[in-house]
mmCIF file with all atom_site columns, C-alpha atoms in Angstrom:
data_model
loop_
_atom_site.group_PDB
_atom_site.id
_atom_site.type_symbol
_atom_site.label_atom_id
_atom_site.label_alt_id
_atom_site.label_comp_id
_atom_site.label_asym_id
_atom_site.label_entity_id
_atom_site.label_seq_id
_atom_site.pdbx_PDB_ins_code
_atom_site.Cartn_x
_atom_site.Cartn_y
_atom_site.Cartn_z
_atom_site.occupancy
_atom_site.B_iso_or_equiv
_atom_site.pdbx_formal_charge
_atom_site.auth_seq_id
_atom_site.auth_comp_id
_atom_site.auth_asym_id
_atom_site.auth_atom_id
_atom_site.pdbx_PDB_model_num
ATOM 1   C CA . ASP S 1 1   ? 2.091   -13.131 -15.966 1.00 0.00 ? 297  ASP S CA 1
ATOM 2   C CA . ALA S 1 2   ? 1.036   -9.514  -15.861 1.00 0.00 ? 298  ALA S CA 1
ATOM 3   C CA . MET S 1 3   ? 2.887   -7.733  -13.138 1.00 0.00 ? 299  MET S CA 1
ATOM 4   C CA . VAL S 1 4   ? 4.540   -4.673  -11.650 1.00 0.00 ? 300  VAL S CA 1
ATOM 5   C CA . ILE S 1 5   ? 8.338   -4.766  -11.725 1.00 0.00 ? 301  ILE S CA 1
ATOM 6   C CA . GLN S 1 6   ? 10.717  -2.598  -9.744  1.00 0.00 ? 302  GLN S CA 1
ATOM 7   C CA . ASN S 1 7   ? 14.440  -2.300  -10.222 1.00 0.00 ? 303  ASN S CA 1
ATOM 8   C CA . PRO S 1 8   ? 16.671  -2.511  -8.407  1.00 0.00 ? 304  PRO S CA 1
ATOM 9   C CA . ARG S 1 9   ? 15.333  -4.327  -5.322  1.00 0.00 ? 305  ARG S CA 1
ATOM 10  C CA . TYR S 1 10  ? 18.047  -2.719  -3.206  1.00 0.00 ? 306  TYR S CA 1
ATOM 11  C CA . GLN S 1 11  ? 19.741  0.600   -3.899  1.00 0.00 ? 307  GLN S CA 1
ATOM 12  C CA . VAL S 1 12  ? 22.583  2.161   -1.962  1.00 0.00 ? 308  VAL S CA 1
ATOM 13  C CA . THR S 1 13  ? 23.404  5.803   -2.569  1.00 0.00 ? 309  THR S CA 1
ATOM 14  C CA . GLN S 1 14  ? 25.450  8.504   -0.934  1.00 0.00 ? 310  GLN S CA 1
ATOM 15  C CA . PHE S 1 15  ? 24.092  11.480  0.891   1.00 0.00 ? 311  PHE S CA 1
ATOM 16  C CA . GLY S 1 16  ? 23.272  14.123  -1.705  1.00 0.00 ? 312  GLY S CA 1
ATOM 17  C CA . LYS S 1 17  ? 23.927  11.918  -4.751  1.00 0.00 ? 313  LYS S CA 1
ATOM 18  C CA . PRO S 1 18  ? 20.964  11.785  -7.154  1.00 0.00 ? 314  PRO S CA 1
ATOM 19  C CA . VAL S 1 19  ? 19.286  8.419   -7.532  1.00 0.00 ? 315  VAL S CA 1
ATOM 20  C CA . THR S 1 20  ? 16.576  7.071   -9.830  1.00 0.00 ? 316  THR S CA 1
ATOM 21  C CA . LEU S 1 21  ? 14.258  4.190   -9.060  1.00 0.00 ? 317  LEU S CA 1
ATOM 22  C CA . SER S 1 22  ? 12.408  2.389   -11.844 1.00 0.00 ? 318  SER S CA 1
ATOM 23  C CA . CYS S 1 23  ? 8.999   0.806   -12.174 1.00 0.00 ? 319  CYS S CA 1
ATOM 24  C CA . SER S 1 24  ? 7.418   -0.952  -15.118 1.00 0.00 ? 320  SER S CA 1
ATOM 25  C CA . GLN S 1 25  ? 4.072   -2.671  -15.554 1.00 0.00 ? 321  GLN S CA 1
ATOM 26  C CA . THR S 1 26  ? 2.618   -5.140  -17.998 1.00 0.00 ? 322  THR S CA 1
ATOM 27  C CA . LEU S 1 27  ? -0.949  -4.645  -16.751 1.00 0.00 ? 323  LEU S CA 1
ATOM 28  C CA . ASN S 1 28  ? -1.633  -1.737  -19.124 1.00 0.00 ? 324  ASN S CA 1
ATOM 29  C CA . HIS S 1 29  ? -3.109  0.215   -16.219 1.00 0.00 ? 325  HIS S CA 1
ATOM 30  C CA . ASN S 1 30  ? -3.733  3.933   -16.557 1.00 0.00 ? 326  ASN S CA 1
ATOM 31  C CA . VAL S 1 31  ? -2.719  4.902   -13.047 1.00 0.00 ? 327  VAL S CA 1
ATOM 32  C CA . MET S 1 32  ? 0.724   4.510   -11.478 1.00 0.00 ? 328  MET S CA 1
ATOM 33  C CA . TYR S 1 33  ? 1.589   5.445   -7.905  1.00 0.00 ? 329  TYR S CA 1
ATOM 34  C CA . TRP S 1 34  ? 4.777   5.954   -5.934  1.00 0.00 ? 330  TRP S CA 1
ATOM 35  C CA . TYR S 1 35  ? 4.699   5.334   -2.186  1.00 0.00 ? 331  TYR S CA 1
ATOM 36  C CA . GLN S 1 36  ? 7.349   5.741   0.490   1.00 0.00 ? 332  GLN S CA 1
ATOM 37  C CA . GLN S 1 37  ? 7.138   3.311   3.387   1.00 0.00 ? 333  GLN S CA 1
ATOM 38  C CA . LYS S 1 38  ? 9.319   3.425   6.485   1.00 0.00 ? 334  LYS S CA 1
ATOM 39  C CA . SER S 1 39  ? 9.569   0.570   8.947   1.00 0.00 ? 335  SER S CA 1
ATOM 40  C CA . SER S 1 40  ? 6.288   -0.185  10.763  1.00 0.00 ? 336  SER S CA 1
ATOM 41  C CA . GLN S 1 41  ? 4.602   2.822   9.155   1.00 0.00 ? 337  GLN S CA 1
ATOM 42  C CA . ALA S 1 42  ? 1.801   3.256   6.678   1.00 0.00 ? 338  ALA S CA 1
ATOM 43  C CA . PRO S 1 43  ? 2.705   3.683   3.025   1.00 0.00 ? 339  PRO S CA 1
ATOM 44  C CA . LYS S 1 44  ? 2.857   7.397   2.225   1.00 0.00 ? 340  LYS S CA 1
ATOM 45  C CA . LEU S 1 45  ? 1.688   8.434   -1.230  1.00 0.00 ? 341  LEU S CA 1
ATOM 46  C CA . LEU S 1 46  ? 4.226   10.703  -2.919  1.00 0.00 ? 342  LEU S CA 1
ATOM 47  C CA . PHE S 1 47  ? 2.492   11.203  -6.271  1.00 0.00 ? 343  PHE S CA 1
ATOM 48  C CA . HIS S 1 48  ? 0.544   9.438   -8.945  1.00 0.00 ? 344  HIS S CA 1
ATOM 49  C CA . TYR S 1 49  ? -0.047  9.600   -12.680 1.00 0.00 ? 345  TYR S CA 1
ATOM 50  C CA . TYR S 1 50  ? -3.344  9.172   -14.426 1.00 0.00 ? 346  TYR S CA 1
ATOM 51  C CA . ASP S 1 51  ? -2.014  8.451   -17.887 1.00 0.00 ? 347  ASP S CA 1
ATOM 52  C CA . LYS S 1 52  ? 0.304   11.447  -18.429 1.00 0.00 ? 348  LYS S CA 1
ATOM 53  C CA . ASP S 1 53  ? -1.408  13.674  -15.879 1.00 0.00 ? 349  ASP S CA 1
ATOM 54  C CA . PHE S 1 54  ? 0.858   14.124  -12.873 1.00 0.00 ? 350  PHE S CA 1
ATOM 55  C CA . ASN S 1 55  ? -0.642  14.550  -9.397  1.00 0.00 ? 351  ASN S CA 1
ATOM 56  C CA . ASN S 1 56  ? 1.682   15.589  -6.611  1.00 0.00 ? 352  ASN S CA 1
ATOM 57  C CA . GLU S 1 57  ? 0.699   15.176  -2.957  1.00 0.00 ? 353  GLU S CA 1
ATOM 58  C CA . ALA S 1 58  ? 0.800   18.468  -1.094  1.00 0.00 ? 354  ALA S CA 1
ATOM 59  C CA . ASP S 1 59  ? 3.384   17.313  1.435   1.00 0.00 ? 355  ASP S CA 1
ATOM 60  C CA . THR S 1 60  ? 5.754   15.581  -0.979  1.00 0.00 ? 356  THR S CA 1
ATOM 61  C CA . PRO S 1 61  ? 9.150   17.331  -0.756  1.00 0.00 ? 357  PRO S CA 1
ATOM 62  C CA . ASP S 1 62  ? 10.502  19.049  -3.871  1.00 0.00 ? 358  ASP S CA 1
ATOM 63  C CA . ASN S 1 63  ? 13.460  16.702  -3.629  1.00 0.00 ? 359  ASN S CA 1
ATOM 64  C CA . PHE S 1 64  ? 11.223  13.999  -5.116  1.00 0.00 ? 360  PHE S CA 1
ATOM 65  C CA . GLN S 1 65  ? 10.374  14.106  -8.801  1.00 0.00 ? 361  GLN S CA 1
ATOM 66  C CA . SER S 1 66  ? 8.779   11.648  -11.165 1.00 0.00 ? 362  SER S CA 1
ATOM 67  C CA . ARG S 1 67  ? 8.642   10.874  -14.875 1.00 0.00 ? 363  ARG S CA 1
ATOM 68  C CA . ARG S 1 68  ? 6.309   8.685   -16.868 1.00 0.00 ? 364  ARG S CA 1
ATOM 69  C CA . PRO S 1 69  ? 7.598   8.515   -20.437 1.00 0.00 ? 365  PRO S CA 1
ATOM 70  C CA . ASN S 1 70  ? 4.969   5.975   -21.514 1.00 0.00 ? 366  ASN S CA 1
ATOM 71  C CA . THR S 1 71  ? 2.170   3.791   -20.129 1.00 0.00 ? 367  THR S CA 1
ATOM 72  C CA . SER S 1 72  ? 4.512   1.045   -19.014 1.00 0.00 ? 368  SER S CA 1
ATOM 73  C CA . PHE S 1 73  ? 7.281   2.919   -17.228 1.00 0.00 ? 369  PHE S CA 1
ATOM 74  C CA . CYS S 1 74  ? 7.480   5.315   -14.330 1.00 0.00 ? 370  CYS S CA 1
ATOM 75  C CA . PHE S 1 75  ? 10.573  6.685   -12.568 1.00 0.00 ? 371  PHE S CA 1
ATOM 76  C CA . LEU S 1 76  ? 11.165  8.209   -9.162  1.00 0.00 ? 372  LEU S CA 1
ATOM 77  C CA . ASP S 1 77  ? 14.042  10.680  -9.030  1.00 0.00 ? 373  ASP S CA 1
ATOM 78  C CA . ILE S 1 78  ? 15.459  11.753  -5.692  1.00 0.00 ? 374  ILE S CA 1
ATOM 79  C CA . ARG S 1 79  ? 17.603  14.788  -6.460  1.00 0.00 ? 375  ARG S CA 1
ATOM 80  C CA . SER S 1 80  ? 19.577  15.035  -3.229  1.00 0.00 ? 376  SER S CA 1
ATOM 81  C CA . PRO S 1 81  ? 18.888  12.094  -0.936  1.00 0.00 ? 377  PRO S CA 1
ATOM 82  C CA . GLY S 1 82  ? 19.122  12.710  2.762   1.00 0.00 ? 378  GLY S CA 1
ATOM 83  C CA . LEU S 1 83  ? 19.425  10.186  5.553   1.00 0.00 ? 379  LEU S CA 1
ATOM 84  C CA . GLY S 1 84  ? 15.708  10.581  6.208   1.00 0.00 ? 380  GLY S CA 1
ATOM 85  C CA . ASP S 1 85  ? 14.897  9.350   2.711   1.00 0.00 ? 381  ASP S CA 1
ATOM 86  C CA . ALA S 1 86  ? 16.079  5.842   3.503   1.00 0.00 ? 382  ALA S CA 1
ATOM 87  C CA . ALA S 1 87  ? 12.931  3.752   3.111   1.00 0.00 ? 383  ALA S CA 1
ATOM 88  C CA . MET S 1 88  ? 11.144  1.194   0.989   1.00 0.00 ? 384  MET S CA 1
ATOM 89  C CA . TYR S 1 89  ? 9.751   2.755   -2.199  1.00 0.00 ? 385  TYR S CA 1
ATOM 90  C CA . LEU S 1 90  ? 6.716   1.028   -3.576  1.00 0.00 ? 386  LEU S CA 1
ATOM 91  C CA . CYS S 1 91  ? 5.287   1.403   -7.060  1.00 0.00 ? 387  CYS S CA 1
ATOM 92  C CA . ALA S 1 92  ? 1.647   0.470   -7.588  1.00 0.00 ? 388  ALA S CA 1
ATOM 93  C CA . THR S 1 93  ? -0.851  0.536   -10.421 1.00 0.00 ? 389  THR S CA 1
ATOM 94  C CA . SER S 1 94  ? -4.606  0.519   -10.826 1.00 0.00 ? 390  SER S CA 1
ATOM 95  C CA . ARG S 1 95  ? -6.722  0.362   -13.929 1.00 0.00 ? 391  ARG S CA 1
ATOM 96  C CA . GLU S 1 96  ? -8.594  3.681   -13.643 1.00 0.00 ? 392  GLU S CA 1
ATOM 97  C CA . GLY S 1 97  ? -7.949  4.814   -10.061 1.00 0.00 ? 393  GLY S CA 1
ATOM 98  C CA . LEU S 1 98  ? -11.525 4.129   -8.995  1.00 0.00 ? 394  LEU S CA 1
ATOM 99  C CA . ALA S 1 99  ? -12.308 3.566   -5.338  1.00 0.00 ? 395  ALA S CA 1
ATOM 100 C CA . SER S 1 100 ? -13.404 -0.015  -5.956  1.00 0.00 ? 396  SER S CA 1
ATOM 101 C CA . GLU S 1 101 ? -10.174 -0.990  -7.685  1.00 0.00 ? 397  GLU S CA 1
ATOM 102 C CA . THR S 1 102 ? -7.337  -2.936  -6.152  1.00 0.00 ? 398  THR S CA 1
ATOM 103 C CA . GLN S 1 103 ? -3.892  -1.401  -6.329  1.00 0.00 ? 399  GLN S CA 1
ATOM 104 C CA . TYR S 1 104 ? -1.248  -3.838  -7.552  1.00 0.00 ? 400  TYR S CA 1
ATOM 105 C CA . PHE S 1 105 ? 2.147   -3.352  -5.991  1.00 0.00 ? 401  PHE S CA 1
ATOM 106 C CA . GLY S 1 106 ? 5.630   -4.077  -7.200  1.00 0.00 ? 402  GLY S CA 1
ATOM 107 C CA . PRO S 1 107 ? 8.129   -5.769  -4.863  1.00 0.00 ? 403  PRO S CA 1
ATOM 108 C CA . GLY S 1 108 ? 9.587   -2.434  -3.809  1.00 0.00 ? 404  GLY S CA 1
ATOM 109 C CA . THR S 1 109 ? 13.051  -0.899  -3.837  1.00 0.00 ? 405  THR S CA 1
ATOM 110 C CA . ARG S 1 110 ? 14.758  -0.557  -0.483  1.00 0.00 ? 406  ARG S CA 1
ATOM 111 C CA . LEU S 1 111 ? 16.896  2.593   -0.501  1.00 0.00 ? 407  LEU S CA 1
ATOM 112 C CA . LEU S 1 112 ? 19.846  2.984   1.820   1.00 0.00 ? 408  LEU S CA 1
ATOM 113 C CA . VAL S 1 113 ? 21.526  6.401   2.101   1.00 0.00 ? 409  VAL S CA 1
ATOM 114 C CA . LEU S 1 114 ? 25.085  6.466   3.417   1.00 0.00 ? 410  LEU S CA 1
ATOM 115 C CA . GLY V 2 1   ? -7.667  15.157  10.307  1.00 0.00 ? 1089 GLY V CA 1
ATOM 116 C CA . GLN V 2 2   ? -7.948  11.690  8.867   1.00 0.00 ? 1090 GLN V CA 1
ATOM 117 C CA . ASN V 2 3   ? -6.918  8.709   10.865  1.00 0.00 ? 1091 ASN V CA 1
ATOM 118 C CA . ILE V 2 4   ? -6.881  4.942   10.761  1.00 0.00 ? 1092 ILE V CA 1
ATOM 119 C CA . ASP V 2 5   ? -6.228  3.026   13.955  1.00 0.00 ? 1093 ASP V CA 1
ATOM 120 C CA . GLN V 2 6   ? -5.094  -0.564  14.164  1.00 0.00 ? 1094 GLN V CA 1
ATOM 121 C CA . PRO V 2 7   ? -3.323  -2.459  16.946  1.00 0.00 ? 1095 PRO V CA 1
ATOM 122 C CA . THR V 2 8   ? 0.418   -2.402  16.432  1.00 0.00 ? 1096 THR V CA 1
ATOM 123 C CA . GLU V 2 9   ? 0.999   -6.083  17.079  1.00 0.00 ? 1097 GLU V CA 1
ATOM 124 C CA . MET V 2 10  ? -0.948  -9.248  17.842  1.00 0.00 ? 1098 MET V CA 1
ATOM 125 C CA . THR V 2 11  ? 0.089   -12.792 18.653  1.00 0.00 ? 1099 THR V CA 1
ATOM 126 C CA . ALA V 2 12  ? -1.900  -15.928 17.921  1.00 0.00 ? 1100 ALA V CA 1
ATOM 127 C CA . THR V 2 13  ? -1.413  -19.678 17.834  1.00 0.00 ? 1101 THR V CA 1
ATOM 128 C CA . GLU V 2 14  ? -1.237  -21.847 14.733  1.00 0.00 ? 1102 GLU V CA 1
ATOM 129 C CA . GLY V 2 15  ? -4.657  -23.318 13.970  1.00 0.00 ? 1103 GLY V CA 1
ATOM 130 C CA . ALA V 2 16  ? -6.516  -20.675 15.969  1.00 0.00 ? 1104 ALA V CA 1
ATOM 131 C CA . ILE V 2 17  ? -8.681  -17.717 14.915  1.00 0.00 ? 1105 ILE V CA 1
ATOM 132 C CA . VAL V 2 18  ? -7.652  -14.062 15.179  1.00 0.00 ? 1106 VAL V CA 1
ATOM 133 C CA . GLN V 2 19  ? -9.570  -10.830 14.622  1.00 0.00 ? 1107 GLN V CA 1
ATOM 134 C CA . ILE V 2 20  ? -7.708  -7.667  13.623  1.00 0.00 ? 1108 ILE V CA 1
ATOM 135 C CA . ASN V 2 21  ? -9.682  -4.476  14.183  1.00 0.00 ? 1109 ASN V CA 1
ATOM 136 C CA . CYS V 2 22  ? -9.536  -1.222  12.276  1.00 0.00 ? 1110 CYS V CA 1
ATOM 137 C CA . THR V 2 23  ? -11.302 2.027   13.128  1.00 0.00 ? 1111 THR V CA 1
ATOM 138 C CA . TYR V 2 24  ? -11.274 5.002   10.837  1.00 0.00 ? 1112 TYR V CA 1
ATOM 139 C CA . GLN V 2 25  ? -12.111 8.690   10.831  1.00 0.00 ? 1113 GLN V CA 1
ATOM 140 C CA . THR V 2 26  ? -11.986 10.032  7.308   1.00 0.00 ? 1114 THR V CA 1
ATOM 141 C CA . SER V 2 27  ? -13.616 12.766  5.279   1.00 0.00 ? 1115 SER V CA 1
ATOM 142 C CA . GLY V 2 28  ? -16.236 10.576  3.658   1.00 0.00 ? 1116 GLY V CA 1
ATOM 143 C CA . PHE V 2 29  ? -16.044 6.926   2.732   1.00 0.00 ? 1117 PHE V CA 1
ATOM 144 C CA . ASN V 2 30  ? -15.765 5.163   -0.606  1.00 0.00 ? 1118 ASN V CA 1
ATOM 145 C CA . GLY V 2 31  ? -14.553 1.727   0.398   1.00 0.00 ? 1119 GLY V CA 1
ATOM 146 C CA . LEU V 2 32  ? -12.169 -0.111  2.697   1.00 0.00 ? 1120 LEU V CA 1
ATOM 147 C CA . PHE V 2 33  ? -9.331  -2.448  1.753   1.00 0.00 ? 1121 PHE V CA 1
ATOM 148 C CA . TRP V 2 34  ? -7.302  -4.995  3.681   1.00 0.00 ? 1122 TRP V CA 1
ATOM 149 C CA . TYR V 2 35  ? -3.824  -5.810  2.423   1.00 0.00 ? 1123 TYR V CA 1
ATOM 150 C CA . GLN V 2 36  ? -1.305  -8.368  3.647   1.00 0.00 ? 1124 GLN V CA 1
ATOM 151 C CA . GLN V 2 37  ? 2.367   -7.415  3.727   1.00 0.00 ? 1125 GLN V CA 1
ATOM 152 C CA . HIS V 2 38  ? 5.125   -9.887  4.526   1.00 0.00 ? 1126 HIS V CA 1
ATOM 153 C CA . ALA V 2 39  ? 8.305   -8.390  5.924   1.00 0.00 ? 1127 ALA V CA 1
ATOM 154 C CA . GLY V 2 40  ? 10.338  -6.642  3.233   1.00 0.00 ? 1128 GLY V CA 1
ATOM 155 C CA . GLU V 2 41  ? 7.728   -7.305  0.554   1.00 0.00 ? 1129 GLU V CA 1
ATOM 156 C CA . ALA V 2 42  ? 4.970   -5.334  -1.149  1.00 0.00 ? 1130 ALA V CA 1
ATOM 157 C CA . PRO V 2 43  ? 1.370   -5.301  0.089   1.00 0.00 ? 1131 PRO V CA 1
ATOM 158 C CA . THR V 2 44  ? -0.982  -7.771  -1.584  1.00 0.00 ? 1132 THR V CA 1
ATOM 159 C CA . PHE V 2 45  ? -4.753  -7.380  -1.781  1.00 0.00 ? 1133 PHE V CA 1
ATOM 160 C CA . LEU V 2 46  ? -6.925  -9.402  0.588   1.00 0.00 ? 1134 LEU V CA 1
ATOM 161 C CA . SER V 2 47  ? -10.400 -7.877  0.607   1.00 0.00 ? 1135 SER V CA 1
ATOM 162 C CA . TYR V 2 48  ? -12.607 -4.917  -0.240  1.00 0.00 ? 1136 TYR V CA 1
ATOM 163 C CA . ASN V 2 49  ? -15.732 -3.760  1.610   1.00 0.00 ? 1137 ASN V CA 1
ATOM 164 C CA . VAL V 2 50  ? -17.979 -0.901  0.573   1.00 0.00 ? 1138 VAL V CA 1
ATOM 165 C CA . LEU V 2 51  ? -21.296 -2.050  2.066   1.00 0.00 ? 1139 LEU V CA 1
ATOM 166 C CA . ASP V 2 52  ? -21.986 -3.055  5.660   1.00 0.00 ? 1140 ASP V CA 1
ATOM 167 C CA . GLY V 2 53  ? -21.631 -6.703  6.480   1.00 0.00 ? 1141 GLY V CA 1
ATOM 168 C CA . LEU V 2 54  ? -19.310 -9.631  6.198   1.00 0.00 ? 1142 LEU V CA 1
ATOM 169 C CA . GLU V 2 55  ? -17.353 -10.664 3.107   1.00 0.00 ? 1143 GLU V CA 1
ATOM 170 C CA . GLU V 2 56  ? -15.965 -14.182 3.275   1.00 0.00 ? 1144 GLU V CA 1
ATOM 171 C CA . LYS V 2 57  ? -13.113 -15.463 1.161   1.00 0.00 ? 1145 LYS V CA 1
ATOM 172 C CA . GLY V 2 58  ? -11.752 -18.815 2.206   1.00 0.00 ? 1146 GLY V CA 1
ATOM 173 C CA . ARG V 2 59  ? -9.975  -18.606 5.557   1.00 0.00 ? 1147 ARG V CA 1
ATOM 174 C CA . PHE V 2 60  ? -10.209 -14.807 5.547   1.00 0.00 ? 1148 PHE V CA 1
ATOM 175 C CA . SER V 2 61  ? -13.314 -12.695 6.202   1.00 0.00 ? 1149 SER V CA 1
ATOM 176 C CA . SER V 2 62  ? -13.706 -8.946  6.436   1.00 0.00 ? 1150 SER V CA 1
ATOM 177 C CA . PHE V 2 63  ? -16.490 -7.038  8.164   1.00 0.00 ? 1151 PHE V CA 1
ATOM 178 C CA . LEU V 2 64  ? -17.560 -3.420  7.801   1.00 0.00 ? 1152 LEU V CA 1
ATOM 179 C CA . SER V 2 65  ? -19.814 -1.109  9.803   1.00 0.00 ? 1153 SER V CA 1
ATOM 180 C CA . ARG V 2 66  ? -19.892 2.317   8.169   1.00 0.00 ? 1154 ARG V CA 1
ATOM 181 C CA . SER V 2 67  ? -21.977 3.870   10.935  1.00 0.00 ? 1155 SER V CA 1
ATOM 182 C CA . LYS V 2 68  ? -19.335 2.898   13.482  1.00 0.00 ? 1156 LYS V CA 1
ATOM 183 C CA . GLY V 2 69  ? -16.319 3.590   11.269  1.00 0.00 ? 1157 GLY V CA 1
ATOM 184 C CA . TYR V 2 70  ? -15.161 0.080   12.007  1.00 0.00 ? 1158 TYR V CA 1
ATOM 185 C CA . SER V 2 71  ? -13.880 -2.967  10.199  1.00 0.00 ? 1159 SER V CA 1
ATOM 186 C CA . TYR V 2 72  ? -12.251 -6.205  11.171  1.00 0.00 ? 1160 TYR V CA 1
ATOM 187 C CA . LEU V 2 73  ? -10.298 -8.890  9.382   1.00 0.00 ? 1161 LEU V CA 1
ATOM 188 C CA . LEU V 2 74  ? -10.920 -12.411 10.639  1.00 0.00 ? 1162 LEU V CA 1
ATOM 189 C CA . LEU V 2 75  ? -8.340  -15.093 9.945   1.00 0.00 ? 1163 LEU V CA 1
ATOM 190 C CA . LYS V 2 76  ? -9.292  -18.714 10.624  1.00 0.00 ? 1164 LYS V CA 1
ATOM 191 C CA . GLU V 2 77  ? -7.195  -21.879 10.849  1.00 0.00 ? 1165 GLU V CA 1
ATOM 192 C CA . LEU V 2 78  ? -4.043  -19.813 11.189  1.00 0.00 ? 1166 LEU V CA 1
ATOM 193 C CA . GLN V 2 79  ? -0.941  -21.030 9.428   1.00 0.00 ? 1167 GLN V CA 1
ATOM 194 C CA . MET V 2 80  ? 2.651   -20.014 10.025  1.00 0.00 ? 1168 MET V CA 1
ATOM 195 C CA . LYS V 2 81  ? 2.693   -18.324 6.599   1.00 0.00 ? 1169 LYS V CA 1
ATOM 196 C CA . ASP V 2 82  ? 0.018   -15.907 7.882   1.00 0.00 ? 1170 ASP V CA 1
ATOM 197 C CA . SER V 2 83  ? 2.693   -14.173 9.928   1.00 0.00 ? 1171 SER V CA 1
ATOM 198 C CA . ALA V 2 84  ? 2.725   -10.751 8.297   1.00 0.00 ? 1172 ALA V CA 1
ATOM 199 C CA . SER V 2 85  ? 1.487   -7.206  8.711   1.00 0.00 ? 1173 SER V CA 1
ATOM 200 C CA . TYR V 2 86  ? -2.140  -6.501  7.849   1.00 0.00 ? 1174 TYR V CA 1
ATOM 201 C CA . LEU V 2 87  ? -2.916  -3.009  6.593   1.00 0.00 ? 1175 LEU V CA 1
ATOM 202 C CA . CYS V 2 88  ? -6.312  -1.360  6.580   1.00 0.00 ? 1176 CYS V CA 1
ATOM 203 C CA . ALA V 2 89  ? -6.860  1.399   4.000   1.00 0.00 ? 1177 ALA V CA 1
ATOM 204 C CA . VAL V 2 90  ? -9.887  3.625   3.350   1.00 0.00 ? 1178 VAL V CA 1
ATOM 205 C CA . TYR V 2 91  ? -10.855 5.638   0.292   1.00 0.00 ? 1179 TYR V CA 1
ATOM 206 C CA . ASN V 2 92  ? -12.240 8.991   1.416   1.00 0.00 ? 1180 ASN V CA 1
ATOM 207 C CA . SER V 2 93  ? -14.651 11.246  -0.450  1.00 0.00 ? 1181 SER V CA 1
ATOM 208 C CA . ASN V 2 94  ? -11.745 12.846  -2.320  1.00 0.00 ? 1182 ASN V CA 1
ATOM 209 C CA . TYR V 2 95  ? -10.725 9.413   -3.587  1.00 0.00 ? 1183 TYR V CA 1
ATOM 210 C CA . GLN V 2 96  ? -7.563  9.508   -1.534  1.00 0.00 ? 1184 GLN V CA 1
ATOM 211 C CA . LEU V 2 97  ? -6.508  6.146   -0.126  1.00 0.00 ? 1185 LEU V CA 1
ATOM 212 C CA . ILE V 2 98  ? -5.706  6.622   3.562   1.00 0.00 ? 1186 ILE V CA 1
ATOM 213 C CA . TRP V 2 99  ? -3.534  3.850   4.993   1.00 0.00 ? 1187 TRP V CA 1
ATOM 214 C CA . GLY V 2 100 ? -3.181  2.520   8.499   1.00 0.00 ? 1188 GLY V CA 1
ATOM 215 C CA . ALA V 2 101 ? 0.271   1.651   9.840   1.00 0.00 ? 1189 ALA V CA 1
ATOM 216 C CA . GLY V 2 102 ? -0.609  -2.028  9.879   1.00 0.00 ? 1190 GLY V CA 1
ATOM 217 C CA . THR V 2 103 ? -0.932  -4.736  12.500  1.00 0.00 ? 1191 THR V CA 1
ATOM 218 C CA . LYS V 2 104 ? 1.991   -7.115  12.798  1.00 0.00 ? 1192 LYS V CA 1
ATOM 219 C CA . LEU V 2 105 ? 0.603   -10.612 13.355  1.00 0.00 ? 1193 LEU V CA 1
ATOM 220 C CA . ILE V 2 106 ? 2.918   -13.155 14.959  1.00 0.00 ? 1194 ILE V CA 1
ATOM 221 C CA . ILE V 2 107 ? 1.900   -16.810 14.724  1.00 0.00 ? 1195 ILE V CA 1
ATOM 222 C CA . LYS V 2 108 ? 3.326   -19.223 17.274  1.00 0.00 ? 1196 LYS V CA 1
ATOM 223 C CA . PRO V 2 109 ? 3.366   -23.012 16.875  1.00 0.00 ? 1197 PRO V CA 1
#
């Protein structure tokens, strides 16, 4: 089945220690998104790629970076995680990023910062 | 600013009907989505409305009134597995998807 895969499902890191979260998709979608979601809050868009074009949200901290080496894979790098970065990180895809398109989400990676 | 308002939590009884409301104030409108999110899991698509009126899909229906900036999700014949959060999201005129914080629905036997 075509899907969005995130690894790992749970990630524990230390305060200030760089961490990378992974996302892959077999849907062959052009657009990939990274969201941060804290408990009982709306998902917050960090950035998205349309193909190789990177689009950063204005309020995304510099601490968060992303890479998309090919259509299938996208990575979220947190350079120096703080306690406030503990959250669920959701990867999503859509075919062309059009308003009528559904976003397909991966299962998420729950990040814990000690 | 842009804002989506939903009730934080609702409780309903198994077998009953529940309506979850969503009001939005966004810079333009290009469609409204409802997603279901079980605890600790990713959101999954439920419905999409871009024109006024009711869209029915099995036990779930979604209604939109663009003039009122209002939508609701109607769930019929509630089952225990419907216990989840329901998120409303709106595409604005800049094609940004603005998300609500979700309504946690608790189903009681």
